[in-house]
CSV table of C-alpha atoms in Angstrom, one decimal:
chain,number,residue,atom,x,y,z
A,81,MET,CA,0.0,0.0,0.0
A,82,GLY,CA,2.9,2.4,0.8
A,83,ASN,CA,4.5,1.9,-2.6
A,84,GLU,CA,1.2,2.3,-4.4
A,85,LEU,CA,0.5,5.5,-2.6
A,86,LEU,CA,4.0,6.7,-3.4
A,87,ARG,CA,3.6,5.9,-7.1
A,88,SER,CA,0.2,7.6,-7.1
A,89,LYS,CA,1.7,10.8,-5.7
A,90,GLU,CA,4.5,10.5,-8.3
A,91,ARG,CA,1.8,10.3,-11.0
A,92,ILE,CA,0.2,13.5,-9.8
A,93,LEU,CA,3.6,15.2,-9.6
A,94,ALA,CA,4.5,14.0,-13.0
A,95,ILE,CA,1.4,15.7,-14.5
A,96,ASP,CA,2.2,18.9,-12.6
A,97,ALA,CA,5.7,18.9,-13.9
A,98,LEU,CA,4.4,18.2,-17.5
A,99,ARG,CA,2.0,21.2,-17.2
A,100,GLY,CA,4.9,23.3,-15.9
A,101,PHE,CA,7.0,22.3,-18.9
A,102,ALA,CA,4.2,23.4,-21.2
A,103,VAL,CA,3.8,26.7,-19.5
A,104,MET,CA,7.6,27.2,-19.7
A,105,GLY,CA,7.4,26.7,-23.5
A,106,ILE,CA,4.6,29.1,-23.8
A,107,ILE,CA,6.4,31.9,-21.9
A,108,LEU,CA,9.5,31.5,-24.0
A,109,LEU,CA,7.5,31.7,-27.3
A,110,HIS,CA,5.5,34.6,-26.0
A,111,ASN,CA,8.7,36.5,-25.2
A,112,ILE,CA,10.3,36.1,-28.6
A,113,GLU,CA,7.0,37.0,-30.2
A,114,HIS,CA,6.9,40.1,-28.0
A,115,PHE,CA,3.5,38.8,-26.8
A,116,ASN,CA,2.1,38.9,-30.3
A,117,TYR,CA,3.5,42.4,-31.1
A,118,TYR,CA,5.7,41.5,-34.0
A,119,SER,CA,7.8,44.6,-33.9
A,120,PHE,CA,11.6,44.0,-33.9
A,121,PRO,CA,14.7,46.2,-34.1
A,122,LYS,CA,17.0,45.9,-37.1
A,123,THR,CA,20.5,44.7,-36.5
A,124,ASP,CA,23.7,45.4,-38.4
A,125,SER,CA,25.4,42.3,-37.0
A,126,PRO,CA,25.2,39.3,-39.4
A,127,LEU,CA,26.1,37.0,-36.4
A,128,LEU,CA,23.3,38.3,-34.2
A,129,ALA,CA,20.8,38.2,-37.2
A,130,SER,CA,21.8,34.6,-37.8
A,131,LEU,CA,21.5,33.7,-34.1
A,132,ASP,CA,18.1,35.4,-33.9
A,133,LYS,CA,16.8,33.4,-36.9
A,134,HIS,CA,18.1,30.0,-35.6
A,135,LEU,CA,16.8,30.5,-32.1
A,136,TRP,CA,13.4,31.6,-33.5
A,137,ASP,CA,13.2,28.5,-35.7
A,138,MET,CA,14.4,26.2,-32.9
A,139,LEU,CA,11.8,27.5,-30.4
A,140,PHE,CA,9.0,27.3,-32.8
A,141,PHE,CA,10.0,23.8,-33.9
A,142,ILE,CA,10.0,22.6,-30.3
A,143,PHE,CA,7.1,24.4,-28.7
A,144,SER,CA,4.8,26.0,-31.3
A,145,GLY,CA,1.5,24.2,-31.4
A,146,LYS,CA,2.8,21.6,-29.0
A,147,ALA,CA,2.9,23.4,-25.6
A,148,TYR,CA,-0.8,24.5,-26.1
A,149,ALA,CA,-1.7,20.9,-27.1
A,150,ILE,CA,-0.2,19.6,-23.9
A,151,PHE,CA,-2.2,22.2,-22.0
A,152,ALA,CA,-5.4,21.1,-23.7
A,153,LEU,CA,-4.7,17.4,-23.1
A,154,LEU,CA,-4.3,18.1,-19.4
A,155,PHE,CA,-7.4,20.3,-19.3
A,156,GLY,CA,-9.4,17.3,-20.2
A,157,PHE,CA,-7.6,15.1,-17.7
A,158,THR,CA,-8.3,17.6,-14.9
A,159,PHE,CA,-12.0,17.5,-15.8
A,160,TYR,CA,-11.9,13.8,-15.5
A,161,LEU,CA,-10.3,13.9,-12.0
A,162,GLN,CA,-12.8,16.5,-10.7
A,163,SER,CA,-15.8,14.7,-12.1
A,164,ARG,CA,-14.6,11.4,-10.7
A,165,ASN,CA,-14.1,12.8,-7.3
A,166,CYS,CA,-17.6,14.3,-7.3
A,167,GLU,CA,-19.1,11.0,-8.4
A,168,LYS,CA,-17.4,9.2,-5.5
A,169,ARG,CA,-19.2,11.6,-3.2
A,170,GLY,CA,-22.5,10.9,-5.0
A,171,GLU,CA,-22.5,14.4,-6.6
A,172,ASP,CA,-22.9,15.5,-10.2
A,173,PHE,CA,-20.0,17.7,-11.3
A,174,ARG,CA,-21.8,19.1,-14.3
A,175,ASN,CA,-23.2,22.3,-12.9
A,176,ARG,CA,-20.0,23.0,-10.9
A,177,TYR,CA,-18.0,22.4,-13.9
A,178,MET,CA,-20.0,24.8,-16.1
A,179,TRP,CA,-19.8,27.4,-13.4
A,180,ARG,CA,-16.0,26.8,-13.3
A,181,LEU,CA,-15.9,27.5,-17.0
A,182,VAL,CA,-17.7,30.8,-16.5
A,183,LEU,CA,-15.1,31.7,-14.0
A,184,LEU,CA,-12.4,30.7,-16.4
A,185,LEU,CA,-14.0,32.9,-19.0
A,186,GLY,CA,-13.7,35.8,-16.5
A,187,PHE,CA,-10.0,35.1,-16.0
A,188,GLY,CA,-9.7,34.9,-19.8
A,189,PHE,CA,-11.2,38.4,-20.2
A,190,ILE,CA,-8.7,39.8,-17.7
A,191,ASN,CA,-5.8,38.1,-19.6
A,192,ALA,CA,-7.2,39.2,-23.0
A,193,SER,CA,-7.0,42.9,-21.8
A,194,PHE,CA,-3.2,42.6,-21.8
A,195,PHE,CA,-2.5,39.9,-24.4
A,196,PRO,CA,-4.1,39.6,-27.9
A,197,GLY,CA,-3.7,35.9,-28.3
A,198,GLU,CA,-4.6,34.3,-25.1
A,199,ILE,CA,-6.3,30.9,-24.9
A,200,LEU,CA,-8.3,30.9,-21.7
A,201,VAL,CA,-11.4,32.3,-23.4
A,202,LEU,CA,-11.2,29.6,-26.1
A,203,TYR,CA,-10.7,26.9,-23.4
A,204,ALA,CA,-13.7,28.2,-21.4
A,205,LEU,CA,-16.0,28.2,-24.5
A,206,LEU,CA,-14.8,24.8,-25.8
A,207,GLY,CA,-14.8,23.2,-22.3
A,208,PHE,CA,-18.5,22.8,-22.6
A,209,VAL,CA,-18.1,20.0,-25.2
A,210,LEU,CA,-17.1,17.7,-22.3
A,211,VAL,CA,-20.5,18.0,-20.7
A,212,PRO,CA,-22.5,16.0,-23.3
A,213,VAL,CA,-19.8,13.4,-23.8
A,214,ARG,CA,-18.8,12.8,-20.2
A,215,HIS,CA,-21.1,9.7,-19.8
A,216,LEU,CA,-20.5,8.2,-23.3
A,217,SER,CA,-18.6,5.0,-23.7
A,218,ASP,CA,-14.8,5.1,-24.1
A,219,LYS,CA,-15.1,3.9,-27.7
A,220,THR,CA,-17.6,6.6,-28.6
A,221,VAL,CA,-15.5,9.4,-27.0
A,222,PHE,CA,-12.5,8.1,-28.8
A,223,TRP,CA,-14.1,8.2,-32.3
A,224,ILE,CA,-15.6,11.6,-31.7
A,225,ALA,CA,-12.1,12.9,-30.7
A,226,CYS,CA,-10.6,11.3,-33.8
A,227,PHE,CA,-13.3,12.8,-36.1
A,228,LEU,CA,-12.6,16.3,-34.7
A,229,MET,CA,-8.8,15.8,-35.0
A,230,LEU,CA,-9.3,15.0,-38.7
A,231,GLN,CA,-10.3,18.7,-39.1
A,232,PRO,CA,-13.7,18.0,-40.8
A,233,LEU,CA,-14.3,21.7,-41.7
A,234,GLU,CA,-11.0,21.8,-43.5
A,235,TRP,CA,-11.9,18.7,-45.5
A,236,CYS,CA,-15.1,20.4,-46.5
A,237,LYS,CA,-13.0,23.3,-47.8
A,238,VAL,CA,-10.8,20.9,-49.6
A,239,ILE,CA,-13.8,19.4,-51.4
A,240,TYR,CA,-15.1,22.8,-52.2
A,241,ALA,CA,-11.7,23.9,-53.6
A,242,LEU,CA,-11.6,20.9,-55.8
A,243,ILE,CA,-15.0,21.6,-57.2
A,244,ASN,CA,-14.3,25.3,-57.5
A,245,PRO,CA,-10.7,25.7,-58.6
A,246,GLU,CA,-11.1,29.5,-58.7
A,247,ALA,CA,-12.0,29.8,-55.0
A,248,ASN,CA,-10.0,32.1,-52.9
A,249,PRO,CA,-8.5,31.4,-49.5
A,250,GLN,CA,-10.7,32.5,-46.5
A,251,GLN,CA,-9.7,35.9,-45.3
A,252,MET,CA,-9.6,36.6,-41.6
A,253,ILE,CA,-12.2,39.2,-40.5
A,254,TYR,CA,-10.0,40.3,-37.6
A,255,SER,CA,-6.2,40.1,-37.4
A,256,LEU,CA,-3.5,41.0,-34.9
A,257,GLY,CA,-2.4,43.9,-37.2
A,258,ASP,CA,-5.6,45.7,-36.2
A,259,VAL,CA,-4.3,46.1,-32.7
A,260,TYR,CA,-0.7,47.1,-33.4
A,261,PRO,CA,-1.2,50.9,-33.3
A,262,GLN,CA,-2.5,50.6,-29.7
A,263,LEU,CA,0.2,48.0,-28.6
A,264,GLY,CA,2.9,50.4,-29.7
A,265,GLY,CA,1.1,53.5,-28.4
A,266,SER,CA,1.7,55.1,-25.0
A,267,SER,CA,-1.8,54.7,-23.6
A,268,TRP,CA,-2.5,51.8,-21.3
A,269,TRP,CA,-6.2,52.3,-21.5
A,270,GLU,CA,-6.3,52.3,-25.3
A,271,MET,CA,-4.2,49.1,-25.3
A,272,VAL,CA,-6.7,47.5,-22.9
A,273,LYS,CA,-9.7,48.5,-24.9
A,274,VAL,CA,-8.4,47.3,-28.2
A,275,ASN,CA,-7.1,44.0,-26.8
A,276,PHE,CA,-10.3,43.3,-25.0
A,277,VAL,CA,-12.5,43.5,-28.1
A,278,THR,CA,-10.5,43.5,-31.4
A,279,GLY,CA,-7.6,41.5,-30.0
A,280,GLN,CA,-9.7,38.8,-28.6
A,281,LEU,CA,-11.9,38.6,-31.7
A,282,ALA,CA,-8.7,38.2,-33.7
A,283,SER,CA,-7.5,35.4,-31.5
A,284,LEU,CA,-10.8,33.5,-31.8
A,285,ASN,CA,-10.9,34.2,-35.5
A,286,TRP,CA,-7.4,32.7,-35.9
A,287,ALA,CA,-8.3,29.7,-33.8
A,288,TRP,CA,-11.3,29.0,-36.1
A,289,CYS,CA,-9.4,29.6,-39.3
A,290,TYR,CA,-6.4,27.5,-38.5
A,291,GLY,CA,-8.0,24.4,-37.0
A,292,ARG,CA,-7.3,25.1,-33.3
A,293,VAL,CA,-11.0,24.9,-32.4
A,294,PHE,CA,-11.4,21.3,-33.5
A,295,GLN,CA,-8.0,20.2,-32.3
A,296,THR,CA,-8.5,21.6,-28.9
A,297,ALA,CA,-11.9,20.0,-28.4
A,298,SER,CA,-10.4,16.7,-29.5
A,299,LEU,CA,-7.6,17.0,-27.1
A,300,PHE,CA,-10.0,17.8,-24.2
A,301,MET,CA,-11.7,14.5,-24.9
A,302,LEU,CA,-8.5,12.5,-25.3
A,303,GLY,CA,-7.3,13.9,-22.0
A,304,MET,CA,-10.5,12.8,-20.3
A,305,LEU,CA,-10.2,9.4,-21.9
A,306,ILE,CA,-6.6,9.0,-20.8
A,307,GLY,CA,-7.8,9.7,-17.3
A,308,ARG,CA,-10.6,7.1,-17.5
A,309,LYS,CA,-8.1,4.5,-18.6
A,310,GLY,CA,-5.7,5.4,-15.8
A,311,LEU,CA,-2.8,6.0,-18.2
A,312,PHE,CA,-1.5,8.9,-16.1
A,313,ARG,CA,-1.6,6.8,-12.9
A,314,MET,CA,1.6,4.9,-12.0
A,315,THR,CA,1.2,2.3,-9.4
A,316,ASP,CA,2.8,-1.1,-8.7
A,317,GLU,CA,-0.2,-2.8,-10.3
A,318,THR,CA,-0.4,-0.6,-13.4
A,319,HIS,CA,3.3,0.0,-13.9
A,320,ASP,CA,3.7,-2.4,-16.9
A,321,ARG,CA,0.5,-1.4,-18.6
A,322,VAL,CA,1.1,2.4,-18.2
A,323,MET,CA,4.7,2.3,-19.1
A,324,GLY,CA,4.0,0.0,-22.0
A,325,PHE,CA,1.3,2.3,-23.3
A,326,TRP,CA,3.5,5.4,-23.3
A,327,GLN,CA,6.4,3.5,-24.9
A,328,ARG,CA,4.1,2.4,-27.7
A,329,VAL,CA,2.8,6.0,-28.1
A,330,GLY,CA,6.4,7.2,-28.4
A,331,ILE,CA,7.4,4.4,-30.9
A,332,TYR,CA,4.4,5.2,-33.2
A,333,ALA,CA,4.4,9.0,-32.8
A,334,LEU,CA,8.1,9.6,-33.4
A,335,PRO,CA,8.2,8.2,-37.0
A,336,SER,CA,4.8,9.7,-37.7
A,337,ALA,CA,6.1,13.2,-36.7
A,338,VAL,CA,9.2,12.8,-38.8
A,339,ILE,CA,7.3,11.7,-41.9
A,340,LEU,CA,4.7,14.5,-41.5
A,341,TYR,CA,7.4,17.0,-41.0
A,342,TYR,CA,9.5,16.1,-44.0
A,343,LEU,CA,6.6,15.5,-46.3
A,344,LYS,CA,4.8,18.8,-45.6
A,345,ASP,CA,6.9,20.9,-47.9
A,346,PHE,CA,6.6,18.4,-50.7
A,347,ILE,CA,2.8,18.2,-50.3
A,348,TYR,CA,2.5,22.0,-50.2
A,349,SER,CA,4.6,22.4,-53.3
A,350,GLN,CA,2.3,20.1,-55.3
A,351,ILE,CA,-0.8,22.2,-54.6
A,352,LYS,CA,-1.3,25.3,-56.8
A,353,ASN,CA,-4.8,26.3,-55.6
A,354,PRO,CA,-4.2,28.8,-52.7
A,355,PHE,CA,-7.6,27.9,-51.1
A,356,LEU,CA,-6.8,24.1,-51.3
A,357,LYS,CA,-3.2,24.7,-50.1
A,358,ALA,CA,-4.4,26.8,-47.0
A,359,SER,CA,-6.8,24.0,-45.9
A,360,MET,CA,-4.2,21.2,-46.4
A,361,GLU,CA,-1.6,23.2,-44.4
A,362,THR,CA,-4.1,23.5,-41.5
A,363,ILE,CA,-4.9,19.8,-41.6
A,364,TRP,CA,-1.2,18.7,-42.0
A,365,ASN,CA,0.1,21.0,-39.3
A,366,SER,CA,-2.6,19.9,-36.9
A,367,TRP,CA,-1.6,16.2,-37.4
A,368,TYR,CA,2.1,17.0,-37.2
A,369,ASN,CA,1.7,19.0,-33.9
A,370,LEU,CA,-0.3,16.1,-32.5
A,371,ALA,CA,2.3,13.6,-33.3
A,372,PHE,CA,5.2,15.8,-32.0
A,373,MET,CA,3.2,16.6,-28.8
A,374,LEU,CA,2.7,12.8,-28.2
A,375,VAL,CA,6.4,12.3,-28.6
A,376,MET,CA,7.1,15.0,-26.0
A,377,VAL,CA,4.5,13.8,-23.5
A,378,SER,CA,5.6,10.1,-23.7
A,379,ALA,CA,9.3,11.0,-23.4
A,380,PHE,CA,8.6,13.4,-20.5
A,381,LEU,CA,6.5,10.9,-18.5
A,382,ILE,CA,8.8,7.9,-19.1
A,383,LEU,CA,11.8,9.9,-18.1
A,384,TYR,CA,10.0,11.2,-15.0
A,385,TRP,CA,8.9,7.7,-13.9
A,386,VAL,CA,12.2,6.0,-14.6
A,387,ASN,CA,14.3,8.7,-12.8
A,388,LYS,CA,11.6,9.3,-10.1
A,389,GLY,CA,11.4,12.9,-11.1
A,390,LYS,CA,14.9,13.8,-10.0
A,391,VAL,CA,15.3,16.5,-12.6
A,392,GLN,CA,11.7,17.4,-13.7
A,393,GLN,CA,10.4,17.7,-10.2
A,394,ILE,CA,11.7,21.3,-10.2
A,395,LEU,CA,8.8,22.2,-12.5
A,396,VAL,CA,6.1,20.7,-10.2
A,397,PRO,CA,5.4,24.0,-8.2
A,398,TYR,CA,5.4,25.9,-11.5
A,399,GLY,CA,2.8,23.5,-13.0
A,400,LYS,CA,0.6,23.7,-9.9
A,401,MET,CA,0.1,27.4,-10.4
A,402,SER,CA,-0.3,27.4,-14.2
A,403,LEU,CA,-3.2,29.8,-14.2
A,404,THR,CA,-1.2,32.3,-12.1
A,405,ASP,CA,1.8,31.8,-14.3
A,406,TYR,CA,-0.1,32.3,-17.5
A,407,ILE,CA,-1.9,35.5,-16.6
A,408,THR,CA,1.0,37.2,-14.9
A,409,GLN,CA,3.1,36.4,-18.0
A,410,SER,CA,0.6,38.5,-20.0
A,411,ILE,CA,0.4,41.4,-17.6
A,412,ILE,CA,4.2,41.7,-17.0
A,413,GLY,CA,5.1,40.8,-20.6
A,414,SER,CA,2.9,43.5,-22.0
A,415,PHE,CA,4.5,46.0,-19.7
A,416,ILE,CA,8.0,44.9,-20.9
A,417,TYR,CA,7.4,45.0,-24.6
A,418,TYR,CA,4.4,47.3,-25.4
A,419,GLY,CA,4.5,51.0,-25.9
A,420,TYR,CA,2.8,52.0,-22.6
A,421,GLY,CA,5.6,50.3,-20.7
A,422,LEU,CA,9.3,49.7,-21.2
A,423,GLU,CA,9.0,49.4,-25.1
A,424,MET,CA,11.6,46.7,-25.2
A,425,HIS,CA,10.2,45.7,-28.6
A,426,ARG,CA,12.4,48.5,-30.0
A,427,TYR,CA,15.6,47.1,-28.6
A,428,CYS,CA,15.2,43.3,-28.3
A,429,GLY,CA,15.5,40.8,-31.1
A,430,THR,CA,14.9,37.1,-30.7
A,431,THR,CA,18.1,36.4,-28.7
A,432,LEU,CA,17.7,39.2,-26.1
A,433,SER,CA,13.9,38.5,-25.9
A,434,LEU,CA,14.7,34.8,-25.2
A,435,LEU,CA,17.1,35.8,-22.4
A,436,ILE,CA,14.4,38.0,-20.9
A,437,GLY,CA,12.0,35.1,-21.2
A,438,ILE,CA,14.4,32.7,-19.4
A,439,ALA,CA,14.9,35.2,-16.6
A,440,PHE,CA,11.2,35.8,-16.4
A,441,PHE,CA,10.6,32.0,-16.2
A,442,LEU,CA,13.2,31.6,-13.5
A,443,LEU,CA,11.7,34.3,-11.4
A,444,GLN,CA,8.2,32.8,-11.7
A,445,LEU,CA,9.7,29.4,-10.9
A,446,ALA,CA,11.4,30.7,-7.8
A,447,PHE,CA,8.2,32.4,-6.7
A,448,ALA,CA,6.3,29.2,-7.2
A,449,HIS,CA,8.7,27.2,-5.0
A,450,TRP,CA,8.5,29.9,-2.3
A,451,TRP,CA,4.7,30.1,-2.5
A,452,PHE,CA,4.1,26.4,-2.1
A,453,ARG,CA,6.2,26.3,1.1
A,454,HIS,CA,3.5,28.4,2.7
A,455,PHE,CA,0.3,27.7,0.7
A,456,LYS,CA,-1.6,24.8,-0.7
A,457,ARG,CA,-2.7,26.4,-4.1
A,458,GLY,CA,-1.4,29.2,-6.3
A,459,PRO,CA,-2.9,32.7,-5.8
A,460,LEU,CA,-5.4,32.7,-8.7
A,461,GLU,CA,-5.9,28.9,-8.3
A,462,THR,CA,-7.1,29.6,-4.8
A,463,VAL,CA,-9.6,32.2,-6.0
A,464,TRP,CA,-10.8,29.9,-8.8
A,465,HIS,CA,-11.1,26.9,-6.4
A,466,ARG,CA,-13.0,28.8,-3.8
A,467,LEU,CA,-15.4,30.4,-6.3
A,468,THR,CA,-16.0,27.0,-8.0
A,469,TRP,CA,-17.0,25.4,-4.7
A,470,ILE,CA,-18.8,28.3,-3.2
A,471,GLY,CA,-21.4,27.0,-0.8
A,472,LYS,CA,-19.5,23.7,-0.3
A,473,LYS,CA,-17.8,23.8,3.1
A,474,HIS,CA,-16.1,20.4,2.7
A,475,GLN,CA,-14.3,21.7,-0.3
């Protein structure tokens, strides 16, 4: 029993560490992007220009589309845990969960005021898809998730483009360029106003146009399904099954990611119709990011369990306060790079921005370690938890 309890705790810590890894990737990307304000200084140094380009490509190769995918997978897993715990007490988590999503939407609105590209609003809206599927069979949930991951809307566009060769690619109604004047301006209030409305609409528009809506909903369901199957739970009894599952995931996902990566340029080069090409890029990139993300998750978890978290456990406190990490990134990051604050977008290319991001991450990490020596939950996590379970004293 002691060993089983230890392994169970390790499983929880492994997921916290994995979530911390994802948030770390997000903060590094956001910094080199200047929190979606793509304004960069020119450099006369060929060496620095080359370094900037290689660092940019490397970070996007590792984290772009993958860190958010990990986040989405664990969102679905968290839903499963909370729902299961309620069922054990004879309660229905549905209403509490929907209220929890409304609260998350509020956090998302706060975050959106500082960062035109945040994901909490999208997660809060898409999180409702878990309500109708929560009692469906594992097989049914799996096939629904697969159908969504196939990007059905994009395949409809592909068929339309084949029937109508003269069709033009879909134009985004809102774009980040619409908010650039205010991001670079000196007025904090004007920045907040444009981010809250136009910036958030641009973010949601981008998610719809580039397949993020269907992919995220699919990952929510897959995370819930992984929870049902106990595939994040490492105990003496489940060790061989869980370890074997993630080994197989890595074995299949790695060559899939390599094939998808090296074939994409060839596939794109064969398509002349811009409308058809845009849809195929969305489909192909979605599948590639899924495969690469599964490689990262399987490798991270196997390494954690084999080494008992000796290295990755440093990320555990950081992952336990991911909501606080994410929102404070936006608030402080906007002050660092935007016009109302320090205007560092004028001075920092990719290399310097990455160094700022690393320093920013280390400060957040140190704060998280200090915080959890004194408190059970992160600052915003505490607020979210208490408001979720308002009226329930035992919570």
